[in-house]
Amino acid sequence: MPGMRLDKLLTHMNCGSRREVAAWVRAGRVAVDGLICRDPAYKVDPDRACVLLDGQIQAYRAQRYLMLNKPAGVITASSDPRHRTVLDLIPESERRGLFAVGRLDKDTEGLLLLTTDGAFSHALMAPGKHVEKEYLAEIEGTPAADAAERFAQGIVLKDGTVCRPAGLEPVPEAAVQTVRVTLCEGKYHQVKRMLWAVGCEVTRLKRLRVGPLRLDGALAPGAFRDLSAEELSSFGLPVMGQTGIEISKK
Ligand code: URA
């Protein structure tokens, strides 16, 4: 099997000498992709394996997975000569290699993932993956009486585009007229166009969830943080480790 010996990998990550590392592996202190591995010669893919020593992720090549609370007024792009971008919200020292997973409109707020991991982004966003996204939309106008039914059946937009089945529910406790929209695709201006098709106009749009991941309510608009190990694993995808994340204490 191609790859690097586990003891060599841990040594390269400055965990200890080859002899020390081999002893730790034999003692059952090292896990690879969630399973204890007692064989120092076991071959791992240094770019993909999630290696834990005493419950701490030891990332060979650190990938980053950030949750950003996107404010309105910034565009989802890596750089732009005229507009402020989501990457401008990240300090320059931490920005290297990051890009947005999917996109939100300039005036849309809420959960946006940023990562350096192309495979992770593809697994969430590629057409055919159908990862659920949940939005709160403040609206003007009264949705058609059969709007929720039409959403559930797969609404046809005004230009004839057929959408996949989606959820539409009122949010009665909101101060202004608000609906919750749940989609499993990401067409251009999709929420706005779906609501337009049932007779209302979106005045404010916020994404609350992507797949299993909810926006952290403690993140102010414009703020970001690394995903926790639990959040990352909730996607059920093979992700590469983040440095410094503690999975569990020994
Ligand atoms: N739907 C929209 O209309 N805009 C977004 O930013 C996201 C989904």
mmCIF file of N, CA and C and ligand atoms in Angstrom, residues 103-108 135 183 187-193 205 207, ligand 1:
data_model
loop_
_atom_site.group_PDB
_atom_site.id
_atom_site.type_symbol
_atom_site.label_atom_id
_atom_site.label_comp_id
_atom_site.label_asym_id
_atom_site.label_seq_id
_atom_site.Cartn_x
_atom_site.Cartn_y
_atom_site.Cartn_z
ATOM 1 N N ARG A 103 -21.574 29.782 -2.619
ATOM 2 C CA ARG A 103 -21.608 31.239 -2.525
ATOM 3 C C ARG A 103 -22.935 31.727 -1.970
ATOM 4 N N LEU A 104 -22.846 32.909 -1.341
ATOM 5 C CA LEU A 104 -24.047 33.625 -0.912
ATOM 6 C C LEU A 104 -24.041 34.967 -1.630
ATOM 7 N N ASP A 105 -25.236 35.481 -1.917
ATOM 8 C CA ASP A 105 -25.331 36.790 -2.567
ATOM 9 C C ASP A 105 -24.721 37.869 -1.677
ATOM 10 N N LYS A 106 -24.429 38.999 -2.296
ATOM 11 C CA LYS A 106 -23.821 40.104 -1.542
ATOM 12 C C LYS A 106 -24.703 40.512 -0.349
ATOM 13 N N ASP A 107 -26.011 40.517 -0.554
ATOM 14 C CA ASP A 107 -26.891 40.973 0.534
ATOM 15 C C ASP A 107 -27.341 39.834 1.450
ATOM 16 N N THR A 108 -26.886 38.610 1.210
ATOM 17 C CA THR A 108 -27.260 37.484 2.079
ATOM 18 C C THR A 108 -26.286 37.392 3.244
ATOM 19 N N TYR A 135 -32.579 28.439 5.303
ATOM 20 C CA TYR A 135 -32.523 29.908 5.277
ATOM 21 C C TYR A 135 -33.708 30.482 6.032
ATOM 22 N N LEU A 183 -33.644 23.961 1.271
ATOM 23 C CA LEU A 183 -33.352 23.534 -0.112
ATOM 24 C C LEU A 183 -32.288 22.453 -0.113
ATOM 25 N N LYS A 187 -29.142 26.902 -6.856
ATOM 26 C CA LYS A 187 -29.198 27.651 -8.116
ATOM 27 C C LYS A 187 -29.047 29.147 -7.817
ATOM 28 N N TYR A 188 -28.732 29.882 -8.862
ATOM 29 C CA TYR A 188 -28.505 31.319 -8.754
ATOM 30 C C TYR A 188 -29.724 32.026 -8.128
ATOM 31 N N HIS A 189 -29.520 32.791 -7.064
ATOM 32 C CA HIS A 189 -30.589 33.540 -6.375
ATOM 33 C C HIS A 189 -31.798 32.643 -6.071
ATOM 34 N N GLN A 190 -31.537 31.404 -5.708
ATOM 35 C CA GLN A 190 -32.641 30.438 -5.701
ATOM 36 C C GLN A 190 -33.760 30.781 -4.715
ATOM 37 N N VAL A 191 -33.400 31.127 -3.494
ATOM 38 C CA VAL A 191 -34.462 31.394 -2.506
ATOM 39 C C VAL A 191 -35.289 32.594 -2.952
ATOM 40 N N LYS A 192 -34.601 33.623 -3.401
ATOM 41 C CA LYS A 192 -35.320 34.838 -3.832
ATOM 42 C C LYS A 192 -36.244 34.515 -5.000
ATOM 43 N N ARG A 193 -35.740 33.743 -5.940
ATOM 44 C CA ARG A 193 -36.562 33.439 -7.132
ATOM 45 C C ARG A 193 -37.706 32.490 -6.798
ATOM 46 N N LEU A 205 -32.175 38.007 3.851
ATOM 47 C CA LEU A 205 -31.974 36.554 3.745
ATOM 48 C C LEU A 205 -30.766 36.148 4.584
ATOM 49 N N ARG A 207 -28.619 32.553 5.950
ATOM 50 C CA ARG A 207 -28.488 31.099 5.960
ATOM 51 C C ARG A 207 -28.144 30.651 7.380
HETATM 52 N N1 URA B 1 -30.662 31.951 -2.407
HETATM 53 C C1 URA B 1 -30.576 33.258 -2.738
HETATM 54 O O1 URA B 1 -31.481 33.808 -3.349
HETATM 55 N N2 URA B 1 -29.469 33.923 -2.363
HETATM 56 C C2 URA B 1 -28.466 33.384 -1.656
HETATM 57 O O2 URA B 1 -27.501 34.054 -1.324
HETATM 58 C C3 URA B 1 -28.569 32.018 -1.310
HETATM 59 C C4 URA B 1 -29.672 31.332 -1.707
#
